Coordinates of C-alpha atoms in Angstrom, one line a residue:
M1 CA 25.3 25.8 27.1
A2 CA 26.2 23.7 30.1
T3 CA 29.5 21.8 30.1
Q4 CA 29.2 18.2 29.2
P5 CA 30.2 16.0 32.2
I6 CA 33.4 14.1 31.6
S7 CA 34.0 10.5 32.2
M8 CA 33.8 9.3 35.8
N9 CA 37.2 7.5 35.3
I10 CA 38.8 10.9 34.5
I11 CA 37.2 12.5 37.5
K12 CA 38.5 9.7 39.8
Q13 CA 42.0 10.1 38.2
V14 CA 41.8 13.8 39.0
L15 CA 41.0 13.0 42.6
I16 CA 43.8 10.5 42.9
R17 CA 46.3 12.9 41.4
L18 CA 45.1 15.7 43.7
S19 CA 45.6 13.4 46.7
Q20 CA 49.2 12.8 45.4
K21 CA 49.7 16.6 45.6
E22 CA 50.0 17.1 41.8
S23 CA 49.4 20.6 40.5
V24 CA 46.3 21.6 38.6
R25 CA 48.3 22.3 35.5
K26 CA 50.2 18.9 35.6
I27 CA 46.9 17.0 36.1
A28 CA 45.3 18.9 33.2
T29 CA 48.3 18.1 30.9
A30 CA 48.4 14.4 31.9
L31 CA 44.7 13.8 31.4
H32 CA 44.3 16.1 28.4
I33 CA 41.6 18.2 30.0
S34 CA 41.4 21.9 30.8
K35 CA 42.8 23.4 34.0
N36 CA 39.4 24.9 34.6
T37 CA 37.9 21.4 34.7
V38 CA 40.5 20.2 37.1
S39 CA 40.0 23.3 39.3
R40 CA 36.2 22.7 39.3
Y41 CA 36.5 19.1 40.4
K42 CA 39.1 20.1 43.0
A43 CA 36.6 22.6 44.4
L44 CA 33.8 20.1 44.4
S45 CA 35.9 17.5 46.2
E46 CA 37.0 20.0 48.8
A47 CA 33.4 21.1 49.4
D48 CA 32.1 17.6 49.6
P49 CA 31.8 16.1 53.2
M50 CA 33.2 12.8 51.9
S51 CA 37.0 12.3 51.8
P52 CA 38.7 11.9 48.4
R53 CA 39.2 8.2 49.1
E54 CA 35.5 7.7 49.9
L55 CA 34.6 9.6 46.7
I56 CA 36.8 7.4 44.6
A57 CA 35.3 4.3 46.1
L58 CA 31.8 5.3 44.9
E59 CA 30.2 3.7 41.9
D60 CA 30.5 5.8 38.7
T61 CA 26.7 6.5 38.6
V62 CA 26.7 7.6 42.2
L63 CA 29.7 9.9 41.8
N64 CA 28.3 11.3 38.5
H65 CA 25.0 12.2 40.3
R66 CA 26.9 13.7 43.2
F67 CA 29.3 15.9 41.1
N68 CA 27.1 16.6 38.1
G69 CA 23.6 16.5 39.5
G70 CA 23.6 20.2 40.1
N71 CA 25.2 22.8 37.9
P72 CA 28.0 21.1 35.9
A73 CA 29.2 24.5 34.6
Y74 CA 30.2 25.7 38.1
C75 CA 33.7 27.2 38.3
D76 CA 35.5 29.7 40.5
S77 CA 35.4 33.0 38.6
R78 CA 38.5 34.3 40.6
M79 CA 40.7 31.7 38.8
E80 CA 39.7 33.0 35.4
V81 CA 41.0 36.5 36.4
F82 CA 44.0 35.1 38.2
K83 CA 45.1 33.0 35.1
E84 CA 45.3 36.1 33.0
L85 CA 47.6 37.8 35.6
L86 CA 50.0 34.8 36.0
P87 CA 52.5 35.6 33.2
Y88 CA 52.8 39.2 34.6
L89 CA 53.2 38.0 38.2
E90 CA 55.8 35.4 37.2
K91 CA 57.8 38.1 35.4
E92 CA 57.5 40.6 38.2
L93 CA 58.7 38.1 40.8
K94 CA 62.0 37.7 38.9
K95 CA 62.8 41.4 39.5
P96 CA 65.0 42.4 42.5
H97 CA 63.3 43.1 45.8
V98 CA 59.8 42.2 44.6
T99 CA 58.0 39.8 47.0
S100 CA 54.8 37.8 46.6
K101 CA 53.2 39.8 49.4
L102 CA 53.8 43.1 47.5
L103 CA 52.3 41.7 44.4
W104 CA 49.3 40.4 46.4
E105 CA 48.7 43.8 47.9
E106 CA 48.7 45.3 44.4
Y107 CA 46.4 42.5 43.2
R108 CA 43.8 43.1 46.0
K109 CA 43.7 46.8 45.2
D110 CA 42.4 46.0 41.7
H111 CA 40.4 42.9 42.8
P112 CA 39.1 43.4 46.4
D113 CA 37.2 40.0 46.2
G114 CA 40.2 38.1 45.0
Y115 CA 42.2 35.4 46.6
G116 CA 43.7 35.8 50.1
L117 CA 47.5 35.8 50.6
S118 CA 47.9 32.1 51.2
Q119 CA 45.8 31.1 48.1
F120 CA 47.6 33.7 46.0
R121 CA 51.0 32.3 47.0
H122 CA 49.8 28.8 46.5
H123 CA 48.6 29.4 42.9
I124 CA 51.7 31.2 41.9
S125 CA 53.9 28.4 43.3
Q126 CA 51.9 25.8 41.5
H127 CA 52.2 27.7 38.2
I128 CA 56.0 28.1 38.6
K129 CA 56.5 24.4 39.4
A130 CA 54.4 23.4 36.4
V131 CA 56.3 25.6 33.8
E132 CA 59.8 25.0 35.1
P133 CA 61.7 22.9 32.5
S134 CA 63.1 19.6 33.6
T135 CA 66.9 19.3 33.9
L136 CA 66.8 15.5 33.9
L137 CA 68.3 13.9 30.8
R138 CA 66.9 10.4 31.5
D139 CA 64.2 8.7 33.5
L140 CA 65.5 8.2 37.1
Y141 CA 63.4 5.7 38.9
Q142 CA 62.3 6.5 42.4
P143 CA 61.2 3.9 45.0
G144 CA 57.5 3.1 44.9
Q145 CA 56.9 5.3 41.9
K146 CA 56.3 2.9 39.0
M147 CA 55.4 -0.7 38.1
L148 CA 56.2 -1.8 34.6
I149 CA 54.0 -4.5 33.0
D150 CA 54.4 -6.7 29.9
F151 CA 53.8 -10.1 28.5
A152 CA 56.5 -12.5 27.3
G153 CA 56.6 -13.3 23.6
D154 CA 57.4 -17.0 24.1
R155 CA 54.8 -19.2 25.8
L156 CA 54.8 -22.0 28.4
S157 CA 52.3 -24.9 28.3
Y158 CA 50.7 -27.7 30.2
I159 CA 48.8 -30.9 29.2
D160 CA 45.0 -31.1 29.8
T161 CA 44.4 -34.3 31.7
E162 CA 40.9 -34.7 30.2
T163 CA 41.7 -34.2 26.5
G164 CA 45.4 -34.8 26.4
D165 CA 45.8 -31.5 24.4
V166 CA 48.8 -29.2 25.0
V167 CA 47.5 -25.9 26.3
F168 CA 49.7 -22.9 25.7
V169 CA 49.5 -20.0 28.2
Q170 CA 50.7 -16.4 28.4
T171 CA 53.4 -15.2 30.8
Y172 CA 52.7 -12.0 32.6
V173 CA 55.6 -10.0 34.0
A174 CA 55.6 -7.0 36.3
I175 CA 58.6 -5.3 37.8
L176 CA 59.3 -2.5 40.3
P177 CA 62.2 -0.8 38.4
F178 CA 63.9 0.8 41.5
S179 CA 64.6 -2.5 43.3
G180 CA 64.1 -4.8 40.3
L181 CA 61.7 -7.1 42.3
T182 CA 59.9 -9.1 39.7
F183 CA 56.5 -10.8 39.7
I184 CA 55.8 -13.6 37.1
T185 CA 52.7 -15.7 36.6
C186 CA 51.0 -17.5 33.7
V187 CA 47.4 -16.7 32.6
R188 CA 45.2 -18.3 30.0
S189 CA 45.2 -15.3 27.6
Q190 CA 46.0 -11.7 27.3
G191 CA 42.3 -10.9 27.5
I192 CA 41.2 -8.0 29.8
E193 CA 39.9 -10.2 32.6
Q194 CA 43.0 -12.3 32.8
F195 CA 45.2 -9.2 32.5
L196 CA 43.5 -7.3 35.3
M197 CA 43.4 -10.4 37.5
A198 CA 47.2 -10.8 37.0
T199 CA 47.8 -7.1 37.7
A200 CA 45.8 -7.4 41.0
K201 CA 47.9 -10.5 41.9
A202 CA 51.1 -8.5 41.2
L203 CA 50.1 -5.7 43.6
E204 CA 49.2 -8.3 46.2
F205 CA 52.6 -9.9 45.7
F206 CA 54.4 -6.5 46.2
G207 CA 52.2 -5.8 49.2
G208 CA 51.5 -2.3 48.2
V209 CA 50.6 0.1 45.3
P210 CA 53.1 2.2 43.4
R211 CA 52.0 5.7 42.2
I212 CA 52.0 4.8 38.5
L213 CA 51.2 1.6 36.5
V214 CA 53.0 1.4 33.2
P215 CA 51.6 -1.3 30.9
D216 CA 52.7 -1.9 27.4
N217 CA 50.3 -0.9 24.7
L218 CA 48.2 -4.1 25.2
K219 CA 44.6 -4.2 23.9
S220 CA 43.5 -5.1 27.4
A221 CA 45.0 -1.9 28.9
V222 CA 44.8 0.6 26.0
K223 CA 41.6 1.0 24.0
K224 CA 43.1 3.4 21.5
T225 CA 46.9 3.7 21.0
D226 CA 48.3 7.2 20.4
R227 CA 51.8 8.5 20.9
Y228 CA 50.5 11.5 22.9
E229 CA 47.0 10.7 24.1
P230 CA 46.4 6.9 24.5
T231 CA 42.9 6.0 25.6
L232 CA 42.8 3.5 28.5
S233 CA 40.3 0.6 28.6
D234 CA 37.5 0.9 31.1
G235 CA 38.9 -2.1 33.0
M236 CA 42.3 -0.5 33.3
N237 CA 40.8 2.7 34.5
D238 CA 38.6 0.8 37.1
L239 CA 41.7 -1.0 38.4
A240 CA 43.7 2.2 38.7
N241 CA 40.8 3.9 40.5
H242 CA 40.3 0.9 42.9
Y243 CA 44.0 1.0 43.9
L244 CA 44.2 4.8 44.0
C245 CA 47.0 5.0 41.5
V246 CA 47.6 6.3 38.0
A247 CA 47.8 4.2 34.8
Q248 CA 50.2 5.6 32.2
P249 CA 50.9 3.4 29.2
A250 CA 54.4 3.2 27.7
R251 CA 54.7 5.3 24.5
A252 CA 54.3 3.3 21.3
Y253 CA 57.6 2.6 19.6
K254 CA 59.6 3.9 22.6
P255 CA 61.3 0.8 24.0
K256 CA 63.3 2.8 26.5
D257 CA 60.0 3.5 28.4
K258 CA 59.8 -0.2 29.3
A259 CA 63.4 -1.3 28.9
L260 CA 63.6 -2.9 32.4
V261 CA 60.5 -5.0 32.0
E262 CA 61.7 -6.2 28.6
D263 CA 65.0 -7.1 30.3
A264 CA 63.0 -8.9 33.0
V265 CA 61.3 -10.9 30.3
N266 CA 64.6 -11.9 28.8
K267 CA 65.8 -13.0 32.3
A268 CA 62.6 -15.0 32.8
Y269 CA 63.6 -17.0 29.7
R270 CA 66.9 -17.9 31.3
H271 CA 65.9 -18.3 34.9
I272 CA 62.4 -19.8 34.4
Y273 CA 61.8 -21.1 30.9
A274 CA 65.1 -22.9 30.6
P275 CA 64.9 -24.8 33.9
L276 CA 61.3 -25.8 33.1
R277 CA 62.1 -26.9 29.5
N278 CA 61.9 -30.7 30.3
R279 CA 59.2 -30.6 32.9
I280 CA 55.6 -31.6 32.1
F281 CA 52.6 -30.0 33.9
H282 CA 49.0 -31.1 34.0
S283 CA 47.3 -27.9 35.1
L284 CA 47.8 -24.2 35.1
E285 CA 48.0 -24.2 38.9
D286 CA 50.9 -26.7 38.9
L287 CA 52.7 -24.6 36.3
N288 CA 52.3 -21.4 38.3
E289 CA 53.6 -23.1 41.4
A290 CA 56.8 -24.0 39.7
V291 CA 57.1 -20.5 38.1
A292 CA 56.6 -18.8 41.5
E293 CA 59.3 -21.0 43.1
L294 CA 61.9 -20.1 40.4
A295 CA 60.8 -16.4 40.4
D296 CA 61.5 -16.4 44.2
K297 CA 65.0 -17.8 43.7
Y298 CA 65.6 -15.1 41.0
N299 CA 64.5 -12.3 43.3
Q300 CA 66.6 -13.7 46.2
K301 CA 69.8 -14.0 44.0
R302 CA 72.5 -11.4 44.7
L303 CA 72.8 -8.7 42.1
T304 CA 76.0 -8.6 40.1
G305 CA 78.5 -6.3 41.9
C306 CA 76.2 -5.8 44.9
D307 CA 76.0 -7.4 48.3
Y308 CA 72.2 -7.5 48.3
S309 CA 69.4 -9.1 46.3
R310 CA 66.3 -7.6 44.6
S311 CA 64.1 -8.7 47.5
E312 CA 66.5 -7.2 50.1
C313 CA 66.6 -3.9 48.2
F314 CA 62.8 -3.9 47.9
V315 CA 62.2 -4.5 51.7
A316 CA 64.8 -1.9 52.7
S317 CA 64.1 0.9 50.3
E318 CA 60.9 0.4 48.2
K319 CA 58.2 -1.3 50.3
P320 CA 57.9 1.6 52.7
M321 CA 57.2 3.9 49.8
L322 CA 54.3 1.9 48.4
A323 CA 50.7 3.0 49.2
P324 CA 48.7 0.4 51.2
L325 CA 46.4 -2.1 49.4
P326 CA 42.7 -1.4 49.7
L327 CA 40.7 -3.5 52.1
N328 CA 38.5 -5.1 49.4
P329 CA 39.9 -7.1 46.5
F330 CA 39.5 -5.7 42.9
E331 CA 36.7 -7.1 40.8
F332 CA 36.4 -6.5 37.1
K333 CA 33.2 -4.6 36.4
R334 CA 31.1 -4.4 33.3
R335 CA 28.4 -1.8 32.7
A336 CA 25.2 -1.4 30.7
T337 CA 22.3 1.0 30.5
L338 CA 19.0 -0.9 30.1
K339 CA 15.3 -0.2 30.0
V340 CA 13.2 -2.0 32.7
A341 CA 10.7 -4.4 31.0
P342 CA 7.0 -4.4 31.8
N343 CA 7.6 -7.4 34.1
S344 CA 10.0 -5.3 36.2
F345 CA 13.1 -7.2 35.0
V346 CA 16.3 -6.2 33.1
T347 CA 17.9 -8.9 31.0
F348 CA 21.6 -8.9 29.8
G349 CA 24.5 -11.2 29.0
A350 CA 25.1 -14.0 26.6
D351 CA 23.0 -16.3 28.9
R352 CA 20.0 -13.8 28.9
I353 CA 19.6 -13.8 32.7
S354 CA 17.0 -11.5 34.1
Y355 CA 17.2 -9.5 37.4
S356 CA 14.4 -7.7 39.1
V357 CA 14.0 -4.0 39.6
P358 CA 11.4 -2.2 41.7
Y359 CA 8.2 -2.1 39.7
R360 CA 7.9 1.7 40.0
L361 CA 10.8 2.0 37.5
I362 CA 9.0 0.0 34.8
G363 CA 9.8 1.6 31.4
Q364 CA 12.6 3.7 32.7
Q365 CA 16.4 3.5 32.0
V366 CA 18.6 2.1 34.7
D367 CA 22.4 1.7 35.0
V368 CA 23.6 -1.8 35.6
T369 CA 27.1 -2.6 37.1
F370 CA 28.0 -6.3 37.3
T371 CA 31.0 -8.3 38.4
A372 CA 31.6 -12.0 38.5
T373 CA 29.7 -12.3 41.8
L374 CA 27.4 -9.3 42.1
V375 CA 24.8 -7.2 40.1
R376 CA 24.0 -3.7 41.2
I377 CA 21.2 -1.6 39.5
Y378 CA 21.2 2.2 39.8
H379 CA 18.6 4.9 39.0
G380 CA 19.3 8.6 39.4
G381 CA 22.7 7.8 41.1
T382 CA 21.0 5.6 43.8
C383 CA 21.4 1.8 44.0
V384 CA 17.8 0.4 43.8
A385 CA 18.6 -3.3 43.6
T386 CA 21.5 -5.7 44.5
H387 CA 21.6 -9.3 43.4
A388 CA 24.0 -12.2 43.5
R389 CA 25.2 -13.0 40.0
S390 CA 23.6 -16.0 38.4
Y391 CA 24.9 -18.2 35.6
R392 CA 21.8 -20.3 35.0
K393 CA 21.0 -19.7 31.3
G394 CA 17.6 -17.9 30.8
G395 CA 17.1 -17.8 34.6
Y396 CA 15.4 -15.2 36.7
V397 CA 16.8 -13.6 39.9
Y398 CA 14.2 -11.5 41.8
I399 CA 13.2 -10.0 45.1
E400 CA 9.5 -10.4 45.9
E401 CA 9.0 -6.8 46.8
H402 CA 10.2 -5.7 43.3
L403 CA 7.4 -7.4 41.4
P404 CA 4.3 -5.5 40.4
P405 CA 1.1 -6.0 42.5
K406 CA -2.0 -7.5 41.0
S407 CA -3.8 -4.3 40.3
R408 CA -5.6 -2.5 37.4
E409 CA -2.5 -0.4 36.9
Y410 CA -0.5 -3.4 35.7
R411 CA -3.5 -5.3 34.2
A412 CA -1.9 -5.2 30.8
Y413 CA 0.7 -7.6 31.9
S414 CA -0.9 -10.2 34.2
A415 CA -1.7 -13.9 34.0
E416 CA -5.4 -13.1 33.6
Y417 CA -4.7 -10.9 30.6
F418 CA -2.6 -13.5 28.7
I419 CA -5.1 -16.3 29.5
E420 CA -8.1 -14.2 28.4
K421 CA -6.3 -13.2 25.2
A422 CA -5.3 -16.9 24.5
G423 CA -8.9 -18.0 24.9
K424 CA -10.0 -15.8 22.0
I425 CA -7.6 -17.7 19.8
S426 CA -8.4 -21.3 20.7
P427 CA -9.4 -23.4 23.8
E428 CA -6.2 -25.4 23.4
F429 CA -4.0 -22.3 23.4
K430 CA -5.8 -21.1 26.5
T431 CA -4.9 -24.4 28.2
I432 CA -1.3 -24.0 27.3
I433 CA -1.1 -20.5 28.7
E434 CA -2.9 -21.6 31.9
A435 CA -0.4 -24.4 32.3
L436 CA 2.4 -21.9 31.8
F437 CA 1.3 -19.7 34.7
S438 CA 0.7 -22.6 37.0
G439 CA 4.5 -23.3 37.3
G440 CA 4.6 -22.1 41.0
Q441 CA 6.8 -19.0 40.4
P442 CA 5.6 -15.4 40.5
E443 CA 3.5 -14.7 37.4
Q444 CA 6.0 -12.1 36.2
I445 CA 8.6 -14.8 35.6
Y446 CA 6.4 -16.2 32.8
F447 CA 5.6 -13.0 30.9
R448 CA 8.4 -13.3 28.4
T449 CA 7.5 -16.9 27.5
A450 CA 3.9 -15.9 27.1
Q451 CA 4.9 -13.1 24.8
G452 CA 7.0 -15.7 22.9
F453 CA 3.8 -17.8 22.3
F454 CA 1.8 -14.9 21.0
S455 CA 4.7 -13.8 18.8
L456 CA 4.7 -17.4 17.4
H457 CA 0.9 -17.1 16.8
R458 CA 1.4 -13.8 14.9
S459 CA 4.1 -15.2 12.6
S460 CA 2.3 -18.4 11.8
D461 CA -0.7 -19.5 9.8
P462 CA -3.7 -19.3 12.2
A463 CA -5.1 -22.8 11.3
L464 CA -1.6 -24.3 11.6
F465 CA -1.1 -22.7 15.0
R466 CA -4.4 -24.0 16.3
R467 CA -3.6 -27.5 15.0
A468 CA -0.2 -27.4 16.7
C469 CA -1.7 -26.3 20.0
S470 CA -4.3 -29.1 19.7
I471 CA -1.6 -31.7 19.1
A472 CA 0.5 -30.4 22.0
V473 CA -2.5 -30.6 24.4
N474 CA -3.5 -34.1 23.3
N475 CA 0.1 -35.3 23.8
G476 CA 0.7 -33.4 27.1
S477 CA 3.7 -31.5 25.8
L478 CA 3.0 -27.8 26.2
R479 CA 6.6 -26.5 25.8
Y480 CA 7.3 -23.5 23.5
K481 CA 10.0 -25.4 21.7
F482 CA 7.8 -28.4 21.0
I483 CA 5.0 -26.2 19.5
K484 CA 7.5 -24.2 17.4
A485 CA 8.9 -27.5 16.1
L486 CA 5.4 -28.6 15.1
I487 CA 4.8 -25.4 13.3
D488 CA 8.2 -25.4 11.5
R489 CA 7.4 -28.9 10.1
G490 CA 3.8 -28.1 9.4
C491 CA 2.7 -30.8 11.8
E492 CA 3.7 -33.3 9.1
G493 CA 4.4 -36.9 10.1
F494 CA 3.0 -36.5 13.5
R495 CA 1.1 -39.5 14.9
E496 CA -1.8 -38.6 17.2
D497 CA -0.9 -41.4 19.6
A498 CA 2.8 -40.5 19.8
D499 CA 4.6 -38.5 22.5
E500 CA 6.9 -36.8 20.1
L501 CA 7.5 -35.9 16.5
A502 CA 7.7 -38.9 14.2
P503 CA 10.3 -39.1 11.4
P504 CA 9.1 -37.9 7.9
A505 CA 7.6 -40.3 5.6
S506 CA 10.0 -42.4 3.5
H507 CA 10.6 -41.3 -0.1
S508 CA 12.4 -43.0 -3.0
N509 CA 15.0 -40.2 -3.2
I510 CA 16.1 -40.4 0.4
R511 CA 19.9 -41.1 0.6
G512 CA 21.9 -42.9 3.2
K513 CA 22.4 -46.4 4.4
E514 CA 18.7 -46.8 5.2
A515 CA 17.8 -46.4 1.5
F516 CA 19.9 -49.5 0.7
A517 CA 18.6 -51.7 3.5
S518 CA 16.9 -54.9 2.2

């Protein structure tokens, strides 16, 4: 059986860690996957003409097709043999006068097609590094290695000028533990979009990217909390992949893992919350401006017992160690797999907005990736459509070339088909459908509304439906909602000369002030 392809986020994390010169064993342990899997993706990346950075920048569907489009079970058979020999080789190297070259010569006698000397030495070296026990008794922070992230427990607030309500906000804190440089900002909630936006702003503030992001076990960062194998949220994985770094949540119930960021939160209470206690703000922007000013003073303040500040330590020792920021800003992405409708559109989101797809893909599954500004649609690992994101409820966004041509092949979904079908029900219904398709837009835009009319016909009494259509035509109101309202009320109380529904007839048991009017 072929190996099931793993998550694209995991593959990108493998590529990032390989670019950071981590060993295969260390990567496998950190990501909870087999060493064979790491070795396979390492071999694929080395064989690919694109650089690791270019591969990481690909959309998930494109990378999946590139890496798993062929034989996903591919692996280097030499490694399987070599893994079995590693314990023996490690033991032999500890003996006096035994060299790696001698062991390699013995290895090639038994395995003529095995690794060359350089690869042989490399794999032994990686194995020894991975299994050597650490002599460190505590976590020693290195410049540019980590960024710790947390939210403050207490909240700041501002007053909404339109409603007069007090709006409480969340305080986001990020710190580089080596220098102690601290970033603080207020966001509307701890939701994933606000959390990722704040993290992106923190990295921009620091002017570079550390190797590891260490968030607390927030729901926005960690999908499933586990002491040994926490599952990161898709958004957190996307952000780490975009900035070519690694996300490694703090262990649950291990406060020492994030002691410095919790200390930074406590200092924020003293250096920011306290000075702002009597100030009133009327927008989040005004509040953040004041917070940034006080945070800057905090970072510029001389450290106790030292002749330098956090900012000075950062500039001198830590900033050069940070990786550069990517050229493009991070955008939070959502994903969906959808079936292309007969009108060549896919529809998603709470506002039910439709985006066109080339008509040749009608009835097929496509992968949709969308941000706050852009919608991309993929099929078979290839981007087949790109649209600007729309926020008009129930709207259509389309490219003319995507829409089906007027041909017998797509006759089942055409204006003529719906008009002819409506004429068999009643002349008035035919008039309504004809008016629908005369709206000036491509006919595919109106397919869904036409289907809604026919669904209403199927679920209603035929005589009542025909009467409702007749009333709608006579009053010049051909909208779906108007006709549905007529049917829901059984056309009761409607005056033929009126332009809209009349109120129900008066009854003796109606309650309210009208019932008591003289």
